[in-house]
mmCIF file of C-alpha atoms in Angstrom:
data_model
loop_
_atom_site.group_PDB
_atom_site.id
_atom_site.type_symbol
_atom_site.label_atom_id
_atom_site.label_comp_id
_atom_site.label_asym_id
_atom_site.label_seq_id
_atom_site.Cartn_x
_atom_site.Cartn_y
_atom_site.Cartn_z
ATOM 1 C CA UNK A 1438 -43.605 25.346 43.364
ATOM 2 C CA UNK A 1439 -40.962 25.234 40.626
ATOM 3 C CA UNK A 1440 -41.966 24.498 37.039
ATOM 4 C CA UNK A 1441 -41.302 20.948 35.746
ATOM 5 C CA UNK A 1442 -38.119 20.387 33.762
ATOM 6 C CA UNK A 1443 -38.783 20.299 30.029
ATOM 7 C CA UNK A 1444 -36.877 18.612 27.221
ATOM 8 C CA UNK A 1445 -35.581 22.008 26.120
ATOM 9 C CA UNK A 1446 -34.289 22.643 29.639
ATOM 10 C CA UNK A 1447 -32.300 19.413 29.429
ATOM 11 C CA UNK A 1448 -30.669 20.067 26.063
ATOM 12 C CA UNK A 1449 -27.550 21.908 27.360
ATOM 13 C CA UNK A 1450 -27.159 19.288 30.119
ATOM 14 C CA UNK A 1451 -27.418 16.444 27.604
ATOM 15 C CA UNK A 1452 -24.992 18.036 25.143
ATOM 16 C CA UNK A 1453 -22.377 18.391 27.877
ATOM 17 C CA UNK A 1454 -22.785 14.757 28.914
ATOM 18 C CA UNK A 1455 -22.704 13.439 25.343
ATOM 19 C CA UNK A 1456 -19.329 15.113 24.856
ATOM 20 C CA UNK A 1457 -17.937 12.885 27.616
ATOM 21 C CA UNK A 1458 -18.338 9.681 25.534
ATOM 22 C CA UNK A 1459 -15.311 9.427 23.205
ATOM 23 C CA UNK A 1460 -16.692 6.559 21.113
ATOM 24 C CA UNK A 1461 -19.884 8.529 20.436
ATOM 25 C CA UNK A 1462 -18.285 11.853 19.562
ATOM 26 C CA UNK A 1463 -15.575 10.069 17.578
ATOM 27 C CA UNK A 1464 -18.155 8.604 15.183
ATOM 28 C CA UNK A 1465 -20.697 11.356 14.471
ATOM 29 C CA UNK A 1466 -21.869 9.491 11.358
ATOM 30 C CA UNK A 1467 -23.172 6.619 13.523
ATOM 31 C CA UNK A 1468 -26.049 6.437 15.989
ATOM 32 C CA UNK A 1469 -25.575 3.828 18.703
ATOM 33 C CA UNK A 1470 -29.062 2.572 19.608
ATOM 34 C CA UNK A 1471 -28.203 -0.661 21.446
ATOM 35 C CA UNK A 1472 -27.643 0.426 25.047
ATOM 36 C CA UNK A 1473 -29.894 -2.324 26.417
ATOM 37 C CA UNK A 1474 -27.222 -4.754 25.196
ATOM 38 C CA UNK A 1475 -24.318 -2.718 26.553
ATOM 39 C CA UNK A 1476 -23.865 0.964 27.310
ATOM 40 C CA UNK A 1477 -20.989 3.158 26.141
ATOM 41 C CA UNK A 1478 -18.465 4.460 28.683
ATOM 42 C CA UNK A 1479 -17.830 8.069 29.702
ATOM 43 C CA UNK A 1480 -14.328 9.454 29.929
ATOM 44 C CA UNK A 1481 -14.447 9.358 33.741
ATOM 45 C CA UNK A 1482 -14.825 5.568 33.699
ATOM 46 C CA UNK A 1483 -12.030 5.136 31.155
ATOM 47 C CA UNK A 1484 -9.780 7.397 33.211
ATOM 48 C CA UNK A 1485 -10.564 5.487 36.415
ATOM 49 C CA UNK A 1486 -9.575 2.222 34.747
ATOM 50 C CA UNK A 1487 -6.335 3.723 33.448
ATOM 51 C CA UNK A 1488 -5.512 5.225 36.836
ATOM 52 C CA UNK A 1489 -6.164 1.976 38.693
ATOM 53 C CA UNK A 1490 -4.086 -0.134 36.311
ATOM 54 C CA UNK A 1491 -1.152 2.297 36.416
ATOM 55 C CA UNK A 1492 -1.126 3.112 40.129
ATOM 56 C CA UNK A 1493 -2.671 0.359 42.270
ATOM 57 C CA UNK A 1494 -3.185 -2.848 40.306
ATOM 58 C CA UNK A 1495 -2.911 -5.781 42.717
ATOM 59 C CA UNK A 1496 -4.950 -8.625 44.160
ATOM 60 C CA UNK A 1497 -7.484 -7.892 46.896
ATOM 61 C CA UNK A 1498 -7.353 -9.283 50.445
ATOM 62 C CA UNK A 1499 -4.157 -11.220 49.712
ATOM 63 C CA UNK A 1500 -1.295 -8.885 50.498
ATOM 64 C CA UNK A 1501 -0.043 -6.375 53.054
ATOM 65 C CA UNK A 1502 1.735 -3.983 50.713
ATOM 66 C CA UNK A 1503 0.321 -0.646 49.601
ATOM 67 C CA UNK A 1504 -1.104 -1.608 46.208
ATOM 68 C CA UNK A 1505 -2.861 -4.656 47.665
ATOM 69 C CA UNK A 1506 -4.272 -2.591 50.517
ATOM 70 C CA UNK A 1507 -5.557 0.040 48.092
ATOM 71 C CA UNK A 1508 -7.254 -2.634 46.005
ATOM 72 C CA UNK A 1509 -8.847 -4.206 49.078
ATOM 73 C CA UNK A 1510 -10.110 -0.776 50.088
ATOM 74 C CA UNK A 1511 -11.457 -0.250 46.556
ATOM 75 C CA UNK A 1512 -13.487 -3.464 46.709
ATOM 76 C CA UNK A 1513 -14.990 -2.683 50.113
ATOM 77 C CA UNK A 1514 -15.594 0.956 49.221
ATOM 78 C CA UNK A 1515 -17.439 -0.059 46.056
ATOM 79 C CA UNK A 1516 -19.652 -2.468 48.015
ATOM 80 C CA UNK A 1517 -20.724 0.522 50.089
ATOM 81 C CA UNK A 1518 -21.077 2.590 46.897
ATOM 82 C CA UNK A 1519 -23.452 0.044 45.365
ATOM 83 C CA UNK A 1520 -25.628 -0.048 48.487
ATOM 84 C CA UNK A 1521 -25.735 3.759 48.627
ATOM 85 C CA UNK A 1522 -26.524 4.054 44.918
ATOM 86 C CA UNK A 1523 -29.436 1.653 45.388
ATOM 87 C CA UNK A 1524 -30.827 3.755 48.232
ATOM 88 C CA UNK A 1525 -30.165 1.147 50.908
ATOM 89 C CA UNK A 1526 -31.185 2.692 54.230
ATOM 90 C CA UNK A 1527 -29.754 -0.231 56.254
ATOM 91 C CA UNK A 1528 -26.454 -1.173 54.619
ATOM 92 C CA UNK A 1529 -25.171 -2.671 57.862
ATOM 93 C CA UNK A 1530 -27.758 -5.434 57.474
ATOM 94 C CA UNK A 1531 -27.601 -6.076 53.720
ATOM 95 C CA UNK A 1532 -24.850 -7.638 51.605
ATOM 96 C CA UNK A 1533 -23.295 -6.826 48.224
ATOM 97 C CA UNK A 1534 -21.576 -9.552 46.207
ATOM 98 C CA UNK A 1535 -19.701 -8.757 42.987
ATOM 99 C CA UNK A 1536 -20.342 -10.900 39.917
ATOM 100 C CA UNK A 1537 -19.536 -10.861 36.211
ATOM 101 C CA UNK A 1538 -23.030 -9.522 35.470
ATOM 102 C CA UNK A 1539 -26.739 -10.170 35.829
ATOM 103 C CA UNK A 1540 -26.636 -13.711 34.449
ATOM 104 C CA UNK A 1541 -24.011 -14.898 36.917
ATOM 105 C CA UNK A 1542 -25.683 -12.959 39.721
ATOM 106 C CA UNK A 1543 -29.058 -14.621 39.205
ATOM 107 C CA UNK A 1544 -27.382 -18.012 38.854
ATOM 108 C CA UNK A 1545 -25.513 -17.420 42.111
ATOM 109 C CA UNK A 1546 -28.776 -16.755 43.954
ATOM 110 C CA UNK A 1547 -30.347 -19.827 42.331
ATOM 111 C CA UNK A 1548 -27.393 -22.111 43.026
ATOM 112 C CA UNK A 1549 -26.105 -20.950 46.410
ATOM 113 C CA UNK A 1550 -29.140 -19.515 48.210
ATOM 114 C CA UNK A 1551 -32.427 -20.837 46.851
ATOM 115 C CA UNK A 1552 -31.901 -24.567 47.637
ATOM 116 C CA UNK A 1553 -31.435 -23.786 51.323
ATOM 117 C CA UNK A 1554 -34.644 -21.763 51.368
ATOM 118 C CA UNK A 1555 -37.096 -24.100 49.649
ATOM 119 C CA UNK A 1556 -38.808 -27.191 51.048
ATOM 120 C CA UNK A 1557 -40.616 -30.056 49.390
ATOM 121 C CA UNK A 1558 -43.930 -28.844 47.978
ATOM 122 C CA UNK A 1559 -42.964 -25.163 47.774
ATOM 123 C CA UNK A 1560 -43.788 -23.059 44.715
ATOM 124 C CA UNK A 1561 -41.701 -20.554 42.783
ATOM 125 C CA UNK A 1562 -42.849 -18.076 40.112
ATOM 126 C CA UNK A 1563 -40.711 -17.799 36.974
ATOM 127 C CA UNK A 1564 -41.223 -15.055 34.305
ATOM 128 C CA UNK A 1565 -40.962 -17.188 31.191
ATOM 129 C CA UNK A 1566 -41.453 -14.302 28.744
ATOM 130 C CA UNK A 1567 -38.562 -12.330 30.221
ATOM 131 C CA UNK A 1568 -34.820 -12.689 29.587
ATOM 132 C CA UNK A 1569 -33.452 -16.247 29.624
ATOM 133 C CA UNK A 1570 -31.033 -15.182 32.362
ATOM 134 C CA UNK A 1571 -34.037 -14.780 34.668
ATOM 135 C CA UNK A 1572 -35.588 -18.101 33.683
ATOM 136 C CA UNK A 1573 -32.966 -20.800 33.216
ATOM 137 C CA UNK A 1574 -31.257 -20.550 36.658
ATOM 138 C CA UNK A 1575 -34.530 -21.164 38.500
ATOM 139 C CA UNK A 1576 -35.378 -24.187 36.330
ATOM 140 C CA UNK A 1577 -31.870 -25.531 36.930
ATOM 141 C CA UNK A 1578 -32.380 -25.073 40.678
ATOM 142 C CA UNK A 1579 -35.648 -27.032 40.501
ATOM 143 C CA UNK A 1580 -33.921 -29.932 38.735
ATOM 144 C CA UNK A 1581 -31.053 -29.895 41.212
ATOM 145 C CA UNK A 1582 -33.472 -30.018 44.147
ATOM 146 C CA UNK A 1583 -35.453 -32.829 42.502
ATOM 147 C CA UNK A 1584 -32.291 -34.955 42.413
ATOM 148 C CA UNK A 1585 -32.116 -34.466 46.185
ATOM 149 C CA UNK A 1586 -35.726 -35.537 46.628
ATOM 150 C CA UNK A 1587 -37.107 -32.009 47.076
ATOM 151 C CA UNK A 1588 -39.886 -31.350 44.583
ATOM 152 C CA UNK A 1589 -40.672 -27.711 43.845
ATOM 153 C CA UNK A 1590 -43.521 -26.549 41.641
ATOM 154 C CA UNK A 1591 -42.689 -23.889 39.037
ATOM 155 C CA UNK A 1592 -45.568 -21.531 38.275
ATOM 156 C CA UNK A 1593 -45.277 -19.318 35.174
ATOM 157 C CA UNK A 1594 -45.667 -15.600 35.754
ATOM 158 C CA UNK A 1595 -48.994 -14.482 34.231
ATOM 159 C CA UNK A 1596 -48.855 -11.847 31.482
ATOM 160 C CA UNK A 1597 -51.482 -9.503 30.109
ATOM 161 C CA UNK A 1598 -52.398 -10.322 26.537
ATOM 162 C CA UNK A 1599 -50.987 -7.909 23.979
ATOM 163 C CA UNK A 1600 -49.031 -5.673 26.352
ATOM 164 C CA UNK A 1601 -46.234 -7.794 27.780
ATOM 165 C CA UNK A 1602 -47.073 -6.486 31.267
ATOM 166 C CA UNK A 1603 -47.419 -8.883 34.179
ATOM 167 C CA UNK A 1604 -50.919 -10.048 35.046
ATOM 168 C CA UNK A 1605 -50.922 -8.930 38.649
ATOM 169 C CA UNK A 1606 -54.514 -9.962 39.351
ATOM 170 C CA UNK A 1607 -53.935 -13.429 37.920
ATOM 171 C CA UNK A 1608 -50.757 -13.696 39.988
ATOM 172 C CA UNK A 1609 -52.707 -12.861 43.152
ATOM 173 C CA UNK A 1610 -55.222 -15.572 42.306
ATOM 174 C CA UNK A 1611 -52.609 -18.274 41.722
ATOM 175 C CA UNK A 1612 -50.300 -17.374 44.627
ATOM 176 C CA UNK A 1613 -50.805 -19.252 47.861
ATOM 177 C CA UNK A 1614 -49.091 -20.012 51.180
ATOM 178 C CA UNK A 1615 -46.554 -22.278 49.423
ATOM 179 C CA UNK A 1616 -45.545 -19.521 46.979
ATOM 180 C CA UNK A 1617 -42.159 -18.847 48.505
ATOM 181 C CA UNK A 1618 -40.076 -17.222 45.779
ATOM 182 C CA UNK A 1619 -40.795 -14.911 42.835
ATOM 183 C CA UNK A 1620 -38.321 -14.046 40.082
ATOM 184 C CA UNK A 1621 -39.235 -10.807 38.369
ATOM 185 C CA UNK A 1622 -37.908 -8.031 36.154
ATOM 186 C CA UNK A 1623 -37.820 -4.306 36.799
ATOM 187 C CA UNK A 1624 -37.836 -3.003 33.204
ATOM 188 C CA UNK A 1625 -38.609 -5.470 30.411
ATOM 189 C CA UNK A 1626 -35.778 -5.825 27.920
ATOM 190 C CA UNK A 1627 -38.145 -6.199 24.928
ATOM 191 C CA UNK A 1628 -41.307 -4.283 25.784
ATOM 192 C CA UNK A 1629 -39.601 -1.414 27.604
ATOM 193 C CA UNK A 1630 -42.186 -1.205 30.374
ATOM 194 C CA UNK A 1631 -41.791 -0.850 34.121
ATOM 195 C CA UNK A 1632 -43.120 -4.195 35.363
ATOM 196 C CA UNK A 1633 -44.625 -2.662 38.537
ATOM 197 C CA UNK A 1634 -42.808 -4.508 41.300
ATOM 198 C CA UNK A 1635 -45.020 -2.960 43.985
ATOM 199 C CA UNK A 1636 -48.061 -4.760 42.604
ATOM 200 C CA UNK A 1637 -46.136 -8.035 42.597
ATOM 201 C CA UNK A 1638 -45.505 -7.632 46.316
ATOM 202 C CA UNK A 1639 -49.215 -6.956 46.855
ATOM 203 C CA UNK A 1640 -50.113 -10.052 44.834
ATOM 204 C CA UNK A 1641 -47.805 -12.535 46.584
ATOM 205 C CA UNK A 1642 -47.996 -11.165 50.123
ATOM 206 C CA UNK A 1643 -45.404 -10.017 52.652
ATOM 207 C CA UNK A 1644 -43.525 -13.287 53.173
ATOM 208 C CA UNK A 1645 -42.512 -14.377 49.672
ATOM 209 C CA UNK A 1646 -38.956 -13.601 48.565
ATOM 210 C CA UNK A 1647 -38.704 -11.441 45.419
ATOM 211 C CA UNK A 1648 -35.561 -11.437 43.272
ATOM 212 C CA UNK A 1649 -35.366 -8.467 40.908
ATOM 213 C CA UNK A 1650 -33.538 -8.512 37.584
ATOM 214 C CA UNK A 1651 -32.530 -4.853 37.364
ATOM 215 C CA UNK A 1652 -30.300 -5.111 34.287
ATOM 216 C CA UNK A 1653 -32.367 -2.533 32.391
ATOM 217 C CA UNK A 1654 -33.055 -0.198 35.292
ATOM 218 C CA UNK A 1655 -29.834 0.345 37.280
ATOM 219 C CA UNK A 1656 -28.042 3.202 35.542
ATOM 220 C CA UNK A 1657 -31.123 4.089 33.498
ATOM 221 C CA UNK A 1658 -33.590 5.250 36.153
ATOM 222 C CA UNK A 1659 -33.613 5.724 39.927
ATOM 223 C CA UNK A 1660 -33.699 2.408 41.810
ATOM 224 C CA UNK A 1661 -34.449 2.574 45.528
ATOM 225 C CA UNK A 1662 -34.458 -0.612 47.578
ATOM 226 C CA UNK A 1663 -35.859 1.469 50.436
ATOM 227 C CA UNK A 1664 -39.016 1.809 48.318
ATOM 228 C CA UNK A 1665 -38.943 -1.539 46.512
ATOM 229 C CA UNK A 1666 -39.834 -4.309 48.954
ATOM 230 C CA UNK A 1667 -37.638 -6.884 47.238
ATOM 231 C CA UNK A 1668 -34.993 -9.201 48.668
ATOM 232 C CA UNK A 1669 -32.432 -9.321 45.849
ATOM 233 C CA UNK A 1670 -31.441 -6.762 43.217
ATOM 234 C CA UNK A 1671 -29.137 -8.067 40.499
ATOM 235 C CA UNK A 1672 -27.565 -5.925 37.767
ATOM 236 C CA UNK A 1673 -24.751 -5.755 35.209
ATOM 237 C CA UNK A 1674 -22.069 -3.107 35.326
ATOM 238 C CA UNK A 1675 -21.651 -2.973 31.541
ATOM 239 C CA UNK A 1676 -25.254 -1.807 31.080
ATOM 240 C CA UNK A 1677 -24.637 0.894 33.710
ATOM 241 C CA UNK A 1678 -21.610 2.505 31.974
ATOM 242 C CA UNK A 1679 -18.991 0.282 33.662
ATOM 243 C CA UNK A 1680 -16.795 -2.376 32.020
ATOM 244 C CA UNK A 1681 -18.045 -5.768 30.829
ATOM 245 C CA UNK A 1682 -17.528 -8.546 33.373
ATOM 246 C CA UNK A 1683 -18.719 -6.442 36.306
ATOM 247 C CA UNK A 1684 -21.973 -6.521 38.234
ATOM 248 C CA UNK A 1685 -23.449 -7.103 41.645
ATOM 249 C CA UNK A 1686 -26.049 -8.866 43.754
ATOM 250 C CA UNK A 1687 -27.575 -6.782 46.522
ATOM 251 C CA UNK A 1688 -29.242 -8.922 49.222
ATOM 252 C CA UNK A 1689 -31.578 -7.490 51.845
ATOM 253 C CA UNK A 1690 -30.898 -10.323 54.327
ATOM 254 C CA UNK A 1691 -34.380 -10.116 55.845
ATOM 255 C CA UNK A 1692 -36.365 -13.116 54.563
ATOM 256 C CA UNK A 1693 -34.852 -16.579 54.647
ATOM 257 C CA UNK A 1694 -31.224 -17.499 55.356
ATOM 258 C CA UNK A 1695 -28.365 -15.060 54.877
ATOM 259 C CA UNK A 1696 -27.060 -14.816 51.333
ATOM 260 C CA UNK A 1697 -23.532 -16.242 51.314
ATOM 261 C CA UNK A 1698 -22.153 -17.269 47.896
ATOM 262 C CA UNK A 1699 -20.741 -20.770 48.015
ATOM 263 C CA UNK A 1700 -17.336 -22.044 47.063
ATOM 264 C CA UNK A 1701 -13.893 -20.531 47.266
ATOM 265 C CA UNK A 1702 -13.756 -16.812 46.563
ATOM 266 C CA UNK A 1703 -11.120 -16.306 43.894
ATOM 267 C CA UNK A 1704 -9.549 -13.145 42.560
ATOM 268 C CA UNK A 1705 -12.215 -10.499 42.013
ATOM 269 C CA UNK A 1706 -12.455 -8.476 38.814
ATOM 270 C CA UNK A 1707 -10.759 -5.521 40.441
ATOM 271 C CA UNK A 1708 -10.511 -3.382 37.302
ATOM 272 C CA UNK A 1709 -14.213 -4.004 36.673
ATOM 273 C CA UNK A 1710 -14.975 -2.976 40.231
ATOM 274 C CA UNK A 1711 -12.921 0.205 39.767
ATOM 275 C CA UNK A 1712 -14.957 0.979 36.650
ATOM 276 C CA UNK A 1713 -18.222 0.300 38.489
ATOM 277 C CA UNK A 1714 -17.365 2.726 41.273
ATOM 278 C CA UNK A 1715 -16.518 5.422 38.718
ATOM 279 C CA UNK A 1716 -19.679 4.713 36.712
ATOM 280 C CA UNK A 1717 -21.944 5.015 39.752
ATOM 281 C CA UNK A 1718 -20.217 8.263 40.726
ATOM 282 C CA UNK A 1719 -20.734 9.598 37.184
ATOM 283 C CA UNK A 1720 -24.387 8.563 37.075
ATOM 284 C CA UNK A 1721 -25.144 10.153 40.424
ATOM 285 C CA UNK A 1722 -23.449 13.408 39.404
ATOM 286 C CA UNK A 1723 -25.303 13.434 36.077
ATOM 287 C CA UNK A 1724 -28.657 12.751 37.736
ATOM 288 C CA UNK A 1725 -30.291 9.383 37.039
ATOM 289 C CA UNK A 1726 -33.727 10.992 37.277
ATOM 290 C CA UNK A 1727 -32.763 13.318 34.405
ATOM 291 C CA UNK A 1728 -31.373 10.411 32.394
ATOM 292 C CA UNK A 1729 -34.687 8.622 32.846
ATOM 293 C CA UNK A 1730 -36.606 11.705 31.702
ATOM 294 C CA UNK A 1731 -34.385 12.184 28.656
ATOM 295 C CA UNK A 1732 -34.565 8.586 27.425
ATOM 296 C CA UNK A 1733 -38.321 8.324 28.104
ATOM 297 C CA UNK A 1734 -38.857 11.471 26.011
ATOM 298 C CA UNK A 1735 -36.783 10.035 23.168
ATOM 299 C CA UNK A 1736 -38.716 6.764 23.313
ATOM 300 C CA UNK A 1737 -42.016 8.679 23.209
ATOM 301 C CA UNK A 1738 -40.730 10.650 20.226
ATOM 302 C CA UNK A 1739 -39.995 7.392 18.434
ATOM 303 C CA UNK A 1740 -43.262 5.617 19.282
ATOM 304 C CA UNK A 1741 -45.284 8.719 18.362
ATOM 305 C CA UNK A 1742 -43.640 8.693 14.939
ATOM 306 C CA UNK A 1743 -44.117 4.945 14.487
ATOM 307 C CA UNK A 1744 -47.855 5.300 15.130
ATOM 308 C CA UNK A 1745 -48.074 7.132 11.809
ATOM 309 C CA UNK A 1746 -46.267 4.377 9.865
ATOM 310 C CA UNK A 1747 -48.642 1.542 9.031
ATOM 311 C CA UNK A 1748 -45.823 -0.766 7.946
ATOM 312 C CA UNK A 1749 -44.651 -1.210 11.538
ATOM 313 C CA UNK A 1750 -45.831 -3.046 14.625
ATOM 314 C CA UNK A 1751 -44.511 -1.826 17.980
ATOM 315 C CA UNK A 1752 -44.295 -4.547 20.621
ATOM 316 C CA UNK A 1753 -45.631 -3.998 24.123
ATOM 317 C CA UNK A 1754 -48.511 -1.964 25.485
ATOM 318 C CA UNK A 1755 -50.245 -0.200 22.544
ATOM 319 C CA UNK A 1756 -51.626 2.466 24.891
ATOM 320 C CA UNK A 1757 -48.106 3.723 25.593
ATOM 321 C CA UNK A 1758 -47.323 4.745 22.026
ATOM 322 C CA UNK A 1759 -48.648 8.303 22.097
ATOM 323 C CA UNK A 1760 -46.289 10.955 23.417
ATOM 324 C CA UNK A 1761 -49.069 12.299 25.651
ATOM 325 C CA UNK A 1762 -50.153 8.867 26.876
ATOM 326 C CA UNK A 1763 -51.332 8.763 30.486
ATOM 327 C CA UNK A 1764 -50.278 5.141 30.940
ATOM 328 C CA UNK A 1765 -46.696 4.374 31.880
ATOM 329 C CA UNK A 1766 -44.024 5.519 29.454
ATOM 330 C CA UNK A 1767 -41.469 3.236 27.872
ATOM 331 C CA UNK A 1768 -38.136 3.272 29.675
ATOM 332 C CA UNK A 1769 -35.826 3.983 26.762
ATOM 333 C CA UNK A 1770 -36.580 0.707 24.919
ATOM 334 C CA UNK A 1771 -38.738 0.451 21.790
ATOM 335 C CA UNK A 1772 -39.014 -2.839 19.888
ATOM 336 C CA UNK A 1773 -40.630 -3.005 16.460
ATOM 337 C CA UNK A 1774 -41.272 -5.143 13.412
ATOM 338 C CA UNK A 1775 -41.766 -4.269 9.777
ATOM 339 C CA UNK A 1776 -44.795 -6.136 8.448
ATOM 340 C CA UNK A 1777 -42.982 -7.210 5.272
ATOM 341 C CA UNK A 1778 -39.222 -6.975 5.930
ATOM 342 C CA UNK A 1779 -37.451 -9.599 8.050
ATOM 343 C CA UNK A 1780 -35.988 -8.161 11.254
ATOM 344 C CA UNK A 1781 -32.461 -9.291 10.368
ATOM 345 C CA UNK A 1782 -32.716 -7.608 6.979
ATOM 346 C CA UNK A 1783 -34.128 -4.478 8.588
ATOM 347 C CA UNK A 1784 -31.173 -4.388 10.966
ATOM 348 C CA UNK A 1785 -28.729 -4.509 8.035
ATOM 349 C CA UNK A 1786 -30.661 -1.796 6.203
ATOM 350 C CA UNK A 1787 -30.597 0.472 9.248
ATOM 351 C CA UNK A 1788 -26.867 -0.046 9.738
ATOM 352 C CA UNK A 1789 -26.293 0.928 6.112
ATOM 353 C CA UNK A 1790 -27.841 4.261 7.121
ATOM 354 C CA UNK A 1791 -25.657 4.554 10.235
ATOM 355 C CA UNK A 1792 -27.977 3.100 12.912
ATOM 356 C CA UNK A 1793 -26.739 0.349 15.253
ATOM 357 C CA UNK A 1794 -29.716 -1.611 16.607
ATOM 358 C CA UNK A 1795 -30.381 -5.131 17.908
ATOM 359 C CA UNK A 1796 -32.250 -7.431 15.496
ATOM 360 C CA UNK A 1797 -33.091 -10.961 16.696
ATOM 361 C CA UNK A 1798 -35.192 -12.634 19.421
ATOM 362 C CA UNK A 1799 -33.401 -10.735 22.244
ATOM 363 C CA UNK A 1800 -32.815 -13.857 24.413
ATOM 364 C CA UNK A 1801 -36.495 -13.918 25.383
ATOM 365 C CA UNK A 1802 -37.985 -16.998 27.056
ATOM 366 C CA UNK A 1803 -40.216 -19.618 25.464
ATOM 367 C CA UNK A 1804 -43.405 -17.732 26.336
ATOM 368 C CA UNK A 1805 -42.142 -14.618 24.586
ATOM 369 C CA UNK A 1806 -42.243 -13.451 20.985
ATOM 370 C CA UNK A 1807 -41.928 -16.155 18.326
ATOM 371 C CA UNK A 1808 -40.809 -13.811 15.551
ATOM 372 C CA UNK A 1809 -37.675 -11.708 15.520
ATOM 373 C CA UNK A 1810 -37.789 -7.936 15.917
ATOM 374 C CA UNK A 1811 -35.642 -4.820 15.953
ATOM 375 C CA UNK A 1812 -34.917 -3.202 19.313
ATOM 376 C CA UNK A 1813 -33.970 0.449 19.699
ATOM 377 C CA UNK A 1814 -32.545 1.171 23.145
ATOM 378 C CA UNK A 1815 -31.433 4.579 24.321
ATOM 379 C CA UNK A 1816 -29.153 6.299 26.802
ATOM 380 C CA UNK A 1817 -28.184 9.818 27.696
ATOM 381 C CA UNK A 1818 -25.798 10.181 24.730
ATOM 382 C CA UNK A 1819 -28.647 9.767 22.216
ATOM 383 C CA UNK A 1820 -30.388 12.781 20.689
ATOM 384 C CA UNK A 1821 -33.727 13.794 19.271
ATOM 385 C CA UNK A 1822 -32.030 14.378 15.930
ATOM 386 C CA UNK A 1823 -30.983 10.727 15.824
ATOM 387 C CA UNK A 1824 -34.577 9.659 16.451
ATOM 388 C CA UNK A 1825 -35.854 11.961 13.704
ATOM 389 C CA UNK A 1826 -33.304 10.566 11.227
ATOM 390 C CA UNK A 1827 -34.270 7.023 12.190
ATOM 391 C CA UNK A 1828 -37.950 7.761 11.632
ATOM 392 C CA UNK A 1829 -37.124 9.245 8.254
ATOM 393 C CA UNK A 1830 -35.351 6.065 7.164
ATOM 394 C CA UNK A 1831 -38.129 3.857 8.540
ATOM 395 C CA UNK A 1832 -40.696 5.951 6.685
ATOM 396 C CA UNK A 1833 -38.804 5.467 3.432
ATOM 397 C CA UNK A 1834 -39.321 1.697 3.809
ATOM 398 C CA UNK A 1835 -43.114 1.915 3.910
#
């Protein structure tokens, strides 16, 4: 049996990958720590965009000339690429629909698929301490159905006090035969934890449809729909190293009616799709499992240091702060508060020292945090030295 890969083993690999991000290497005085908002782009993605726009730019499925045919092939090829990247073992049965990102993708499922699935008296579970993008569309769908005389009960997803994790046991107790649809998140955008989708399936049973917001997991850690018994996976391209305005909905097509987006299909974001194909190729070549290991190690390095600074509160499961913790590790996201300094002020202070972080309420739902905080989110281009410098600055504010 081979020895496990250590952080030191990954250093040469990480250095080589970091060099492929021009915006990162071009500003060595800055540390970009906001990848949960949007990720930076490697040279391969930038080159793919340039190549597409200078060799094949045309509309898809609307022409018979060479450039149009190439673009049509690009769109279809990238659908297959998305399914393969997600570990889809039955791509002939599933569907991939391109969107402008996670928000539009979730809204598309809520608007075009969910009303045809639900009946009067059905129940849906909504995670109202997660991102607003995974809350508002389902509430809008409920109101739309109510205007048609179909009344659907919305049940809030239970959470464990103090950790931000889902309350799987409480969910099992509240779920019943009319619990038909569950909206959930793979990795929480504030607390940084894996929300344990497998236990959600156990809690709600084999028949309920599960829609997974994978905005903070696709491109950050391995995502396998062959292992995750969910019906929809929705993600944003710009958080997975592709361009803004790109993303996808993957639909299993096993429970309920087939997923067919409504309305006229206009011109797709072909340059975004070209960037998404290149990004998925780059991520697969780099090794998403290694990216996950690297960012989890950096997050543990940060939380271990924060444990020693009494001025700070780290949001999420307190048992996951130690670097040698046996509970789940944070997935490259660490959110904190200073006990005396406002989060907005702390964000400005950190930027004055060269750190770019997110400082606000992070678009969390009404059941989430009531006070702003600072979020540090990591990707493969971040380094241990950046974390150590950040901790040094935070320590100076004690």
